[in-house]
Coordinates of C-alpha atoms and ligand atoms in Angstrom, one line a residue:
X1 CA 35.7 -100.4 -14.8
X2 CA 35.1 -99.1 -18.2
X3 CA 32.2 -100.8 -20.6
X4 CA 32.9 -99.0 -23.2
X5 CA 32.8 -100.9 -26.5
X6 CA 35.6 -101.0 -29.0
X7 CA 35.5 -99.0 -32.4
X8 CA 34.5 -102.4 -34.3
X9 CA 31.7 -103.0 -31.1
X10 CA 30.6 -99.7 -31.8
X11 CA 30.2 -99.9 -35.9
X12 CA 28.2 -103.1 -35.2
X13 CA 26.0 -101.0 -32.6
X14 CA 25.4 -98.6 -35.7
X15 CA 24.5 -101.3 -37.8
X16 CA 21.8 -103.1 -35.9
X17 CA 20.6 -99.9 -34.4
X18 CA 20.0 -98.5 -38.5
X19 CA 18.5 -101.5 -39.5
X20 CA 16.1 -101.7 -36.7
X21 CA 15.1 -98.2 -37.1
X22 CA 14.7 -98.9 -41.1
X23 CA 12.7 -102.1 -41.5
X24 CA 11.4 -102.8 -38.3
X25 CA 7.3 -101.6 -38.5
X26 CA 6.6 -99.1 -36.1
X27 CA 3.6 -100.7 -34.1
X28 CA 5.7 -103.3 -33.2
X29 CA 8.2 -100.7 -31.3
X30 CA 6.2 -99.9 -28.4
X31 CA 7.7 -102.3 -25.9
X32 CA 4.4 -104.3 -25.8
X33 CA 4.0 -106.7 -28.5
X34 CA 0.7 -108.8 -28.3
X35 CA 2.1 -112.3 -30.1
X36 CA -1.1 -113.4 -31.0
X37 CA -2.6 -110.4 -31.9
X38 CA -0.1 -108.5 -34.0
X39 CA 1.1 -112.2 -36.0
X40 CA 0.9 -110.4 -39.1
X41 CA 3.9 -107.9 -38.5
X42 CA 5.7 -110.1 -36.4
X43 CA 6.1 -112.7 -38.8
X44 CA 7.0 -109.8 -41.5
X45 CA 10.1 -108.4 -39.1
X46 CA 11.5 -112.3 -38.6
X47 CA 11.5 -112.9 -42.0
X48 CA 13.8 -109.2 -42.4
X49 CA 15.9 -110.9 -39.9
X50 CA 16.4 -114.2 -41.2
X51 CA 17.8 -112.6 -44.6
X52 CA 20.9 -111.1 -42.3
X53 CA 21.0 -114.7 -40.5
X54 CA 19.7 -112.9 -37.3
X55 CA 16.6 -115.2 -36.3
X56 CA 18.9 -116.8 -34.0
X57 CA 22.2 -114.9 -34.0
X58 CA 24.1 -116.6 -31.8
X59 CA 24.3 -120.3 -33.8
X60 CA 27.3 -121.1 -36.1
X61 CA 26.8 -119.9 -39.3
X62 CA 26.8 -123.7 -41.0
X63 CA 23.1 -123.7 -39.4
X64 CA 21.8 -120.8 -40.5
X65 CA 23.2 -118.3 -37.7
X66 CA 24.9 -115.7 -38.2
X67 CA 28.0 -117.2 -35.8
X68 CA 27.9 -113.9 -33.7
X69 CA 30.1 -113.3 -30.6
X70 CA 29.2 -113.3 -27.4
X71 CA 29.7 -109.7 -27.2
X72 CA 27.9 -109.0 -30.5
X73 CA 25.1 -111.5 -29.2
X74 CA 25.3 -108.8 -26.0
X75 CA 25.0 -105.9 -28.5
X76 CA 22.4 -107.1 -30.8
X77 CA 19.9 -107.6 -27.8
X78 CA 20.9 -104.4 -26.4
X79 CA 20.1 -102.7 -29.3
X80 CA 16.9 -104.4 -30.0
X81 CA 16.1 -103.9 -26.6
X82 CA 16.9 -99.7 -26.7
X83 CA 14.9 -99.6 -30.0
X84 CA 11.6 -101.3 -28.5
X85 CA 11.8 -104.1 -31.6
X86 CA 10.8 -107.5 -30.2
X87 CA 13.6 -109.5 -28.9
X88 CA 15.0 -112.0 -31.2
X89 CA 14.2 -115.1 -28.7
X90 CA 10.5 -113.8 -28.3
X91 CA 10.0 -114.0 -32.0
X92 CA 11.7 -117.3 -32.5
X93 CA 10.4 -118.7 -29.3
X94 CA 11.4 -122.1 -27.9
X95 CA 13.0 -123.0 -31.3
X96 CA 15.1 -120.5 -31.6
X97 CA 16.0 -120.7 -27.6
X98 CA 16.4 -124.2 -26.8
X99 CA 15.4 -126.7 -28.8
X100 CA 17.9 -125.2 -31.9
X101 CA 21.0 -125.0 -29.4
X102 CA 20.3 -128.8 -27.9
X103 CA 19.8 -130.4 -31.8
X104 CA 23.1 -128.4 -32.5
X105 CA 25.1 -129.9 -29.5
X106 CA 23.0 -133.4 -29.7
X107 CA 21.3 -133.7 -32.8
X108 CA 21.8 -136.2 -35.3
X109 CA 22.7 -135.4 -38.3
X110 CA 19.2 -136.0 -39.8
X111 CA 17.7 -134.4 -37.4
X112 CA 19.5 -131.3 -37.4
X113 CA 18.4 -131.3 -41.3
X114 CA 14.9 -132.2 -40.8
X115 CA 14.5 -129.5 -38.0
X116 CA 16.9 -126.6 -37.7
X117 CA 15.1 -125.1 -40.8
X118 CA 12.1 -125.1 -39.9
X119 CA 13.0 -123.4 -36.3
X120 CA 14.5 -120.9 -38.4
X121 CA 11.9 -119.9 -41.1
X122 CA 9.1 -119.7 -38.3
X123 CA 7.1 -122.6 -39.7
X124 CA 7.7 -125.3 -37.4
X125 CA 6.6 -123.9 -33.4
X126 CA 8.2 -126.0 -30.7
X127 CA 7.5 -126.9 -27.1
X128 CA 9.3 -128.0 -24.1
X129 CA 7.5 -130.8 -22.7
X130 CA 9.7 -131.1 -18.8
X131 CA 7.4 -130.2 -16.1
X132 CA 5.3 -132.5 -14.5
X133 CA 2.0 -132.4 -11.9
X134 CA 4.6 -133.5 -9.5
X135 CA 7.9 -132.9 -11.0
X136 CA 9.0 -129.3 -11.4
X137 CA 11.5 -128.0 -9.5
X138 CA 12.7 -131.2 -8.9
X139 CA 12.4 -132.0 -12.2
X140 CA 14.6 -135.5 -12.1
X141 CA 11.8 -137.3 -10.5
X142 CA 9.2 -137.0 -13.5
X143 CA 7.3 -139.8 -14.1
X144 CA 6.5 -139.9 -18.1
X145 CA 7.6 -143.4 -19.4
X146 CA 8.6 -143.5 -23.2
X147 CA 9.2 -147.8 -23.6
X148 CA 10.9 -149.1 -26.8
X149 CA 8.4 -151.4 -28.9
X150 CA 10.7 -152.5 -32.2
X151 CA 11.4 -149.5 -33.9
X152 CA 9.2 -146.9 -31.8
X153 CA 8.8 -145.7 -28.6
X154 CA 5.8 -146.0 -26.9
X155 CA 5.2 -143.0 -24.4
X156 CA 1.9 -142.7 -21.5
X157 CA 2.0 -140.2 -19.2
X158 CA 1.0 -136.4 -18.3
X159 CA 3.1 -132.6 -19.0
X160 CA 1.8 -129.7 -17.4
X161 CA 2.6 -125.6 -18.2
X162 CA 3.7 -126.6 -21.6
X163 CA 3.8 -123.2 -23.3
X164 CA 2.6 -123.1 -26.8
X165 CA 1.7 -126.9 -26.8
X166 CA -1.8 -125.7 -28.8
X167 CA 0.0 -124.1 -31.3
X168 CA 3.3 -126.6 -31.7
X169 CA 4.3 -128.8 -34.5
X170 CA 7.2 -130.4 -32.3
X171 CA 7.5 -131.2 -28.5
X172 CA 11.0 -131.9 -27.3
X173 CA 9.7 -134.6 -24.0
X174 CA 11.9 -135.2 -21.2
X175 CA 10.7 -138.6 -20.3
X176 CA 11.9 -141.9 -17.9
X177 CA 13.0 -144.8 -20.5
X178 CA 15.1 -146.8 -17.4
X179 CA 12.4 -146.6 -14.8
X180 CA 14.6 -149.4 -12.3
X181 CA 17.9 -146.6 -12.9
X182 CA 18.3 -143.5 -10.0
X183 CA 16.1 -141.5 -10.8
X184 CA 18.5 -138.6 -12.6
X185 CA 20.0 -142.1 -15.1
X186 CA 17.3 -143.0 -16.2
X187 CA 15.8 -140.0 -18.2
X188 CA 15.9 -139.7 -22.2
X189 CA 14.9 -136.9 -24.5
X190 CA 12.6 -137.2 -27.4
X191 CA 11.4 -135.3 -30.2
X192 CA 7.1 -135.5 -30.5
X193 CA 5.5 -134.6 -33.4
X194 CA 2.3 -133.0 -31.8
X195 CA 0.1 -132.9 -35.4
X196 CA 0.6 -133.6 -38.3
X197 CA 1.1 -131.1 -41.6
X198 CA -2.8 -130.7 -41.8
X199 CA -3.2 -129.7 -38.3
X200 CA -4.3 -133.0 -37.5
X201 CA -3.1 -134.2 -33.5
X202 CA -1.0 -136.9 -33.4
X203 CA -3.2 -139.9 -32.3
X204 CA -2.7 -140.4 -28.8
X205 CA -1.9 -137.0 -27.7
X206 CA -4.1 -134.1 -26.0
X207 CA -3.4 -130.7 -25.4
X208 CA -6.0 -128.9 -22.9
X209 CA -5.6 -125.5 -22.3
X210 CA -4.6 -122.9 -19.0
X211 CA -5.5 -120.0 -18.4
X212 CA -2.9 -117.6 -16.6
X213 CA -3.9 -115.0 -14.5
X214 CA -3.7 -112.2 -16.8
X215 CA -6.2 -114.0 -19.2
X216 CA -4.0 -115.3 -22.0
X217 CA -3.6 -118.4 -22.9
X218 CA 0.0 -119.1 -23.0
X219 CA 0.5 -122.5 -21.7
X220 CA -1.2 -126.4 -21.5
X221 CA -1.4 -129.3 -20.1
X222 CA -0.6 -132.5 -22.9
X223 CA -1.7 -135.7 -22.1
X224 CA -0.1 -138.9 -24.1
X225 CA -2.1 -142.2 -24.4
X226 CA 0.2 -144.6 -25.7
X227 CA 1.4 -142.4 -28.4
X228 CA 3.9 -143.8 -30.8
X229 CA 7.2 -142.1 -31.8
X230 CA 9.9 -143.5 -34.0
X231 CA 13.4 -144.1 -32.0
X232 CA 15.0 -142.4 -34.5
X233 CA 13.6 -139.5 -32.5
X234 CA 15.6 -140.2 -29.7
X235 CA 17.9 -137.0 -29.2
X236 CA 21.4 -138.0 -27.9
X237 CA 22.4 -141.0 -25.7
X238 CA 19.3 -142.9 -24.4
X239 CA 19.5 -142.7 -20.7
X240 CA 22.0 -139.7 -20.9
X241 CA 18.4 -137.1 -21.4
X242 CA 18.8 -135.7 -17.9
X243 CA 22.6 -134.2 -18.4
X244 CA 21.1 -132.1 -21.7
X245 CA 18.7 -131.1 -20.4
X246 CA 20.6 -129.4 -17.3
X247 CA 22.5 -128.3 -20.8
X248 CA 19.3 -126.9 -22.2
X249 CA 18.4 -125.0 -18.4
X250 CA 21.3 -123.2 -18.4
X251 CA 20.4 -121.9 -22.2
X252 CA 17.0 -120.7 -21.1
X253 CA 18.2 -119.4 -18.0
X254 CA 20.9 -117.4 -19.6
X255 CA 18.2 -115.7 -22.2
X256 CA 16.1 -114.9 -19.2
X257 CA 15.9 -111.1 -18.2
X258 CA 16.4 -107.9 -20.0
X259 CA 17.7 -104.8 -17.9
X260 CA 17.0 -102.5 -20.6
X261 CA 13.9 -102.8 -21.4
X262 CA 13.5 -102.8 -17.4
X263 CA 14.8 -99.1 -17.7
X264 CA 12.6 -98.1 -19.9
X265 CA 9.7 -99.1 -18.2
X266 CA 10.7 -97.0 -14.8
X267 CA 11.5 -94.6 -17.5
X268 CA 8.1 -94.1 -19.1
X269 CA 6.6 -94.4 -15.7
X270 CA 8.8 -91.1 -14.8
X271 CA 7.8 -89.6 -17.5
X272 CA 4.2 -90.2 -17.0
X273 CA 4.4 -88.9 -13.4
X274 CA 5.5 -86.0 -14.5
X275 CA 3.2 -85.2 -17.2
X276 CA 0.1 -86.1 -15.3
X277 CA 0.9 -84.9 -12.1
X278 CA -1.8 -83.2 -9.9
X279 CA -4.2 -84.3 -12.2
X280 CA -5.8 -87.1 -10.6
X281 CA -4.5 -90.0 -12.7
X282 CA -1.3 -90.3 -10.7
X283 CA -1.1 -90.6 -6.9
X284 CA 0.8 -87.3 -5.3
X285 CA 3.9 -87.5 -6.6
X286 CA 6.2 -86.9 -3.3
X287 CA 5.2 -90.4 -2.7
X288 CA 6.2 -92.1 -5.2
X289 CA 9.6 -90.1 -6.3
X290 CA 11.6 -92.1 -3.9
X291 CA 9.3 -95.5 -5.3
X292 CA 10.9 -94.6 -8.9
X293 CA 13.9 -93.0 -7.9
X294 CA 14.5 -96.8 -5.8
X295 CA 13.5 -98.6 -9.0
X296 CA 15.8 -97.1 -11.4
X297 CA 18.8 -98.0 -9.5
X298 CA 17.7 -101.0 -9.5
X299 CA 18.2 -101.2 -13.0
X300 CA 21.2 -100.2 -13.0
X301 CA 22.6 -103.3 -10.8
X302 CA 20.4 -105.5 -13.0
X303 CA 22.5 -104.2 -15.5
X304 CA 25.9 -104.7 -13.8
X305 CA 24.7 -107.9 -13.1
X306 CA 24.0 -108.4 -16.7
X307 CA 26.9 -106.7 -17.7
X308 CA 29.1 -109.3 -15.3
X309 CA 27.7 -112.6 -16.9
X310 CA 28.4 -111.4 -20.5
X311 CA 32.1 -110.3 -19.1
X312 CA 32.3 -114.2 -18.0
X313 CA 31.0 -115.6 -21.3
X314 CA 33.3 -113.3 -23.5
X315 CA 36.2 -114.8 -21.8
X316 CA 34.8 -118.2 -22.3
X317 CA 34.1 -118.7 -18.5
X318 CA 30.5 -120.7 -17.8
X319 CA 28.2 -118.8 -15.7
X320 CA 27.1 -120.6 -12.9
X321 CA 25.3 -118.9 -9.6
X322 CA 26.0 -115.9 -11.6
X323 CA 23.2 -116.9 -13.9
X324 CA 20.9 -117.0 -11.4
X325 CA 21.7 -114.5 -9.5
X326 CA 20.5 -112.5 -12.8
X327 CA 17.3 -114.5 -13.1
X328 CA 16.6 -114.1 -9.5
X329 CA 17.3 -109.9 -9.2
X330 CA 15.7 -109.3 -12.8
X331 CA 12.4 -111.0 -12.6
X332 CA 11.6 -110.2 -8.8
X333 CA 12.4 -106.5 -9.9
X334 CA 9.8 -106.8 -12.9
X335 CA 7.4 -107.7 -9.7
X336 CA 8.7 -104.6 -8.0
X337 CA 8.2 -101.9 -11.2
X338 CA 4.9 -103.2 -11.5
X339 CA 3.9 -102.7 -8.1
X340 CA 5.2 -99.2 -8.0
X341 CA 3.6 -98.6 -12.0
X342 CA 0.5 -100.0 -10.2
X343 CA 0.6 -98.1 -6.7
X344 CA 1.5 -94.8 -8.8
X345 CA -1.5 -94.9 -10.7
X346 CA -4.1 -96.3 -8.7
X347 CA -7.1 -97.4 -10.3
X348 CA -5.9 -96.3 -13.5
X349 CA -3.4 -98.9 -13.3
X350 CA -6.2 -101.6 -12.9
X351 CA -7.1 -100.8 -16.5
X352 CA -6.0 -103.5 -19.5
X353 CA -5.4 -102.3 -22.7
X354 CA -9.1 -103.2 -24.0
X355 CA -10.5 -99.8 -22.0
X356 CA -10.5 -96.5 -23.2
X357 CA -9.1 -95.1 -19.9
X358 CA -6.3 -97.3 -19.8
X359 CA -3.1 -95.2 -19.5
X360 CA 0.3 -96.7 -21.1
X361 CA -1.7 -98.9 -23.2
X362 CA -2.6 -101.1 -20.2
X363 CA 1.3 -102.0 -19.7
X364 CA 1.5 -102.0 -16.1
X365 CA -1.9 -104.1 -15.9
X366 CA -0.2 -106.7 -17.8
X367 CA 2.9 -106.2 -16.1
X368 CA 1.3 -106.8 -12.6
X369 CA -0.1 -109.8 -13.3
X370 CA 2.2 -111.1 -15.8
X371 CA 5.7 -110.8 -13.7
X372 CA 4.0 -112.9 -11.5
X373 CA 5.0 -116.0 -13.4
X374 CA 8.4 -114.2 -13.7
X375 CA 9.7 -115.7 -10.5
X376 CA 8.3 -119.0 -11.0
X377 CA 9.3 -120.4 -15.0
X378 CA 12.6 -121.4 -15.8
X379 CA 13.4 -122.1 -11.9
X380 CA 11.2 -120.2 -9.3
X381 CA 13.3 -117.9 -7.3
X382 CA 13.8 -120.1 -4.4
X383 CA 15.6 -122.8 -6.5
X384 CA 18.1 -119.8 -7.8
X385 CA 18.5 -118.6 -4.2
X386 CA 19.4 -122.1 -3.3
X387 CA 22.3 -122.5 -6.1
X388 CA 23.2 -119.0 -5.0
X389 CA 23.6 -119.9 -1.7
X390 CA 25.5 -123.6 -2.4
X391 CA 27.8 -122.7 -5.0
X392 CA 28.0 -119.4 -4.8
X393 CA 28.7 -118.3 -0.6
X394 CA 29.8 -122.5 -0.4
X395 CA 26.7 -122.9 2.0
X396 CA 25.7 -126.5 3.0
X397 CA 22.6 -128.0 1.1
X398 CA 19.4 -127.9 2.9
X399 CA 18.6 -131.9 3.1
Ligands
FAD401 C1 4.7 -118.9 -17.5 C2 5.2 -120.3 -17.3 C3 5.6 -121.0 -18.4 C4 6.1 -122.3 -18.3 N1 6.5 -123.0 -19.4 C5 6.9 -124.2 -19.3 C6 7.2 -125.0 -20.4 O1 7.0 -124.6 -21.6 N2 7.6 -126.3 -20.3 C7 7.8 -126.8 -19.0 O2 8.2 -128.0 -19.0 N3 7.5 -126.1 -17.9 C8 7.1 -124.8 -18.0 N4 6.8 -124.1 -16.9 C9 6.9 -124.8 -15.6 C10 8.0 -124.3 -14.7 O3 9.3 -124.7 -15.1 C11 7.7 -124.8 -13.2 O4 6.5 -124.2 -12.8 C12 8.8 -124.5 -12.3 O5 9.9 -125.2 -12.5 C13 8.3 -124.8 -10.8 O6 7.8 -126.1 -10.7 P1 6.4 -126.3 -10.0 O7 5.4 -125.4 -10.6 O8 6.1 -127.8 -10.1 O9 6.5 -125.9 -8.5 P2 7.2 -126.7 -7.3 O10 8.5 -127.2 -7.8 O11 6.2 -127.7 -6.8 O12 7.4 -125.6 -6.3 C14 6.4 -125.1 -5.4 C15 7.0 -124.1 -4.4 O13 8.0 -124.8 -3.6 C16 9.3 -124.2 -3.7 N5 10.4 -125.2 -3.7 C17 10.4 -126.3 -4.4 N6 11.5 -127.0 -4.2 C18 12.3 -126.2 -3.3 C19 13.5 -126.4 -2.7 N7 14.3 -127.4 -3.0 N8 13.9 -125.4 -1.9 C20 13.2 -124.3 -1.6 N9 11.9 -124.1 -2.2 C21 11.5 -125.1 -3.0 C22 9.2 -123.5 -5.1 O14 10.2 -122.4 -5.2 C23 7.8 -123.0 -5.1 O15 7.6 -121.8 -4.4 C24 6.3 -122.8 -17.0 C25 5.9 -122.1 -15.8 C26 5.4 -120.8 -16.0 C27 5.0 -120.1 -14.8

């Protein structure tokens, strides 16, 4: 098979790889950008971006994308990704990701006005209110009610791991409007304001936050309390809010995973080996060699993987168990390069960023206990084994 790219491919590499290296600020190429503690810069790069119509590359150009291919899409986040700048999706978030791509396929008019710009230009944050207490992977059975009341919607009920929900101007709620319908009929999407343009919360709702288990505090739970919502808000069909949304899971799940920047981290952890070794910060390296050696081959089928799902878009195919055949492999190898990052260095590796004896500025710390959640948002890895194993090998469903 040959992946090489064509001449024009190759002049587009050139082009994002220069502009990265010229205006992207150097702290923010380390691999390891803290979103809430390096705002400033990050905020600065995205709005270099958003002059060239690259916030969110891969929208048509009549929304303020730049209309890119799938194969420039591909190149653009390799290239971000082999420069160390932060990945497009990270900066624009859930905006940018998925609620952007569902107002574009969904939207009305009016709201694709009232919305898409703000998405873009960074001012407006977004969540994605789906999972429930009880309602995750089988998310069809969630139990939010939104009831029409004249010209609003009336909505009671509980979301839980909603990330960014302290920080978001907009939720986009999966919630039941048909509660007598089966249960994947009856389900409508809506858009929330969460406050107001002083800050303010919209009356009615509460956001109280979780911890994860690397300390940050990434995601909430939000409470409504008969919170009021005009039906203009209504996104789509009513009813119809389950079939986007499997719309809107595919989008996350195809942003999910970067082989890359996966490469790089087995990479530094060579190189670190090898500079400290038999000096006490690494464990004796004739252990570990095969440990690394293991790991970076593993990259490389994470990259054919990759490499295969692209191939399938390109040709306008739909990704199906391929997609999560990619999720699954990438993010339970993330667990596996932190383990070995973490067996490697031994106490060292214990170390977050904060301490003075932290090696790789506390990366595989936060890798350790970051990846964790890896395997479990956007799908855990048993649900992708499962569509793996039924439409991919044809095996009968488990029920
Ligand atoms: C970091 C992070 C960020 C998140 N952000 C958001 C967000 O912004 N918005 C949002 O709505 N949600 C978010 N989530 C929630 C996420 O989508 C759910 O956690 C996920 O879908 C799993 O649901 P659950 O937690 O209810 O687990 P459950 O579905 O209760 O699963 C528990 C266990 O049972 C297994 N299991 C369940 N069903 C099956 C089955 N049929 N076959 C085999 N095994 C099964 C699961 O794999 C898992 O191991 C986030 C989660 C994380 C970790």
């Amino acid at each position: 098979m040959d992946f090489r790219f064509t001449p024009e491919e190759e002049a587009f590499r050139k082009e994002v790889r220069d502009f990265i290296e010229s205006e992207c600020p150097s702290d923010l190429r380390g691999g390891d950008v803290n979103f809430f503690q390096q705002i400033g810069p990050l905020v600065q790069w995205r709005s270099k971006l958003a002059q060239k119509n690259w916030v969110a590359p891969a929208w048509p150009k009549e929304y303020g994308g730049a209309g890119m291919t799938i194969m420039e899409q591909f190149i653009y986040n390799l290239e971000t990704a082999r420069s160390r700048a932060p990945a497009p999706i990270y900066l624009g978030g859930l905006g940018v990701a998925v609620v952007g791509p569902t107002l574009i396929i969904y939207g009305s008019e009016e709201q694709k006005k009232k919305h898409i710009p703000g998405i873009l230009s960074g001012q407006h944050i977004w969540c994605q209110g789906f999972s429930e207490p009880g309602s995750g992977s089988d998310l069809a059975s969630l139990q939010t009610r939104a009831v029409r009341d004249g010209d609003d919607y009336v909505i009671n009920g509980q979301k839980i791991w909603t990330t960014l929900a302290h920080l978001s101007q907009y939720m986009l709620l999966l919630c039941r409007t048909d509660p007598d319908a089966p249960k994947h009929k009856g389900i409508s999407y809506l858009i929330v304001p969460m406050r107001d343009e002083s800050g303010q919360p919209t009356p009615g709702v509460s956001v109280r936050p979780l911890y994860n288990m690397a300390g940050t505090h990434e995601f909430n739970e939000v409470f409504f309390d008969n919170v009021r919502v005009p039906a203009k808000n209504l996104v789509g069909e009513e009813h119809r809010g389950w079939y986007m949304a499997v719309t809107t899971l595919d989008i996350e799940r195809s942003n999910i995973g970067s082989a890359v920047g996966q490469q790089q981290t087995v990479e530094d952890l060579t190189r670190f080996a090898s500079a400290n070794k038999g000096n006490g910060v690494v464990r004796d390296l004739s252990s570990v060699r095969y440990e690394l050696a293991e790991r970076f081959i593993e990259t490389e089928a994470a990259l054919m993987l990759s490499n295969r799902v692209v191939t399938m878009q390109a040709k306008g195919m739909i990704p199906n168990y391929e997609a999560s055949a990619v999720k699954l492999y990438s993010m339970e190898l993330n667990q596996r390069i932190a383990n070995t990052g973490m067996g490697m260095m031994g106490l060292y590796g214990q170390l977050s960023r904060s301490s003075k004896w932290s090696q790789l500025r506390g990366r595989v710390e936060f890798m350790y206990l970051r990846s964790v959640a890896n395997t479990i948002e956007g799908g855990t890895s048993e649900i992708q084994r499962n569509i793996v194993a039924q439409r991919g090998l044809g095996l009968p469903r488990n029920d």
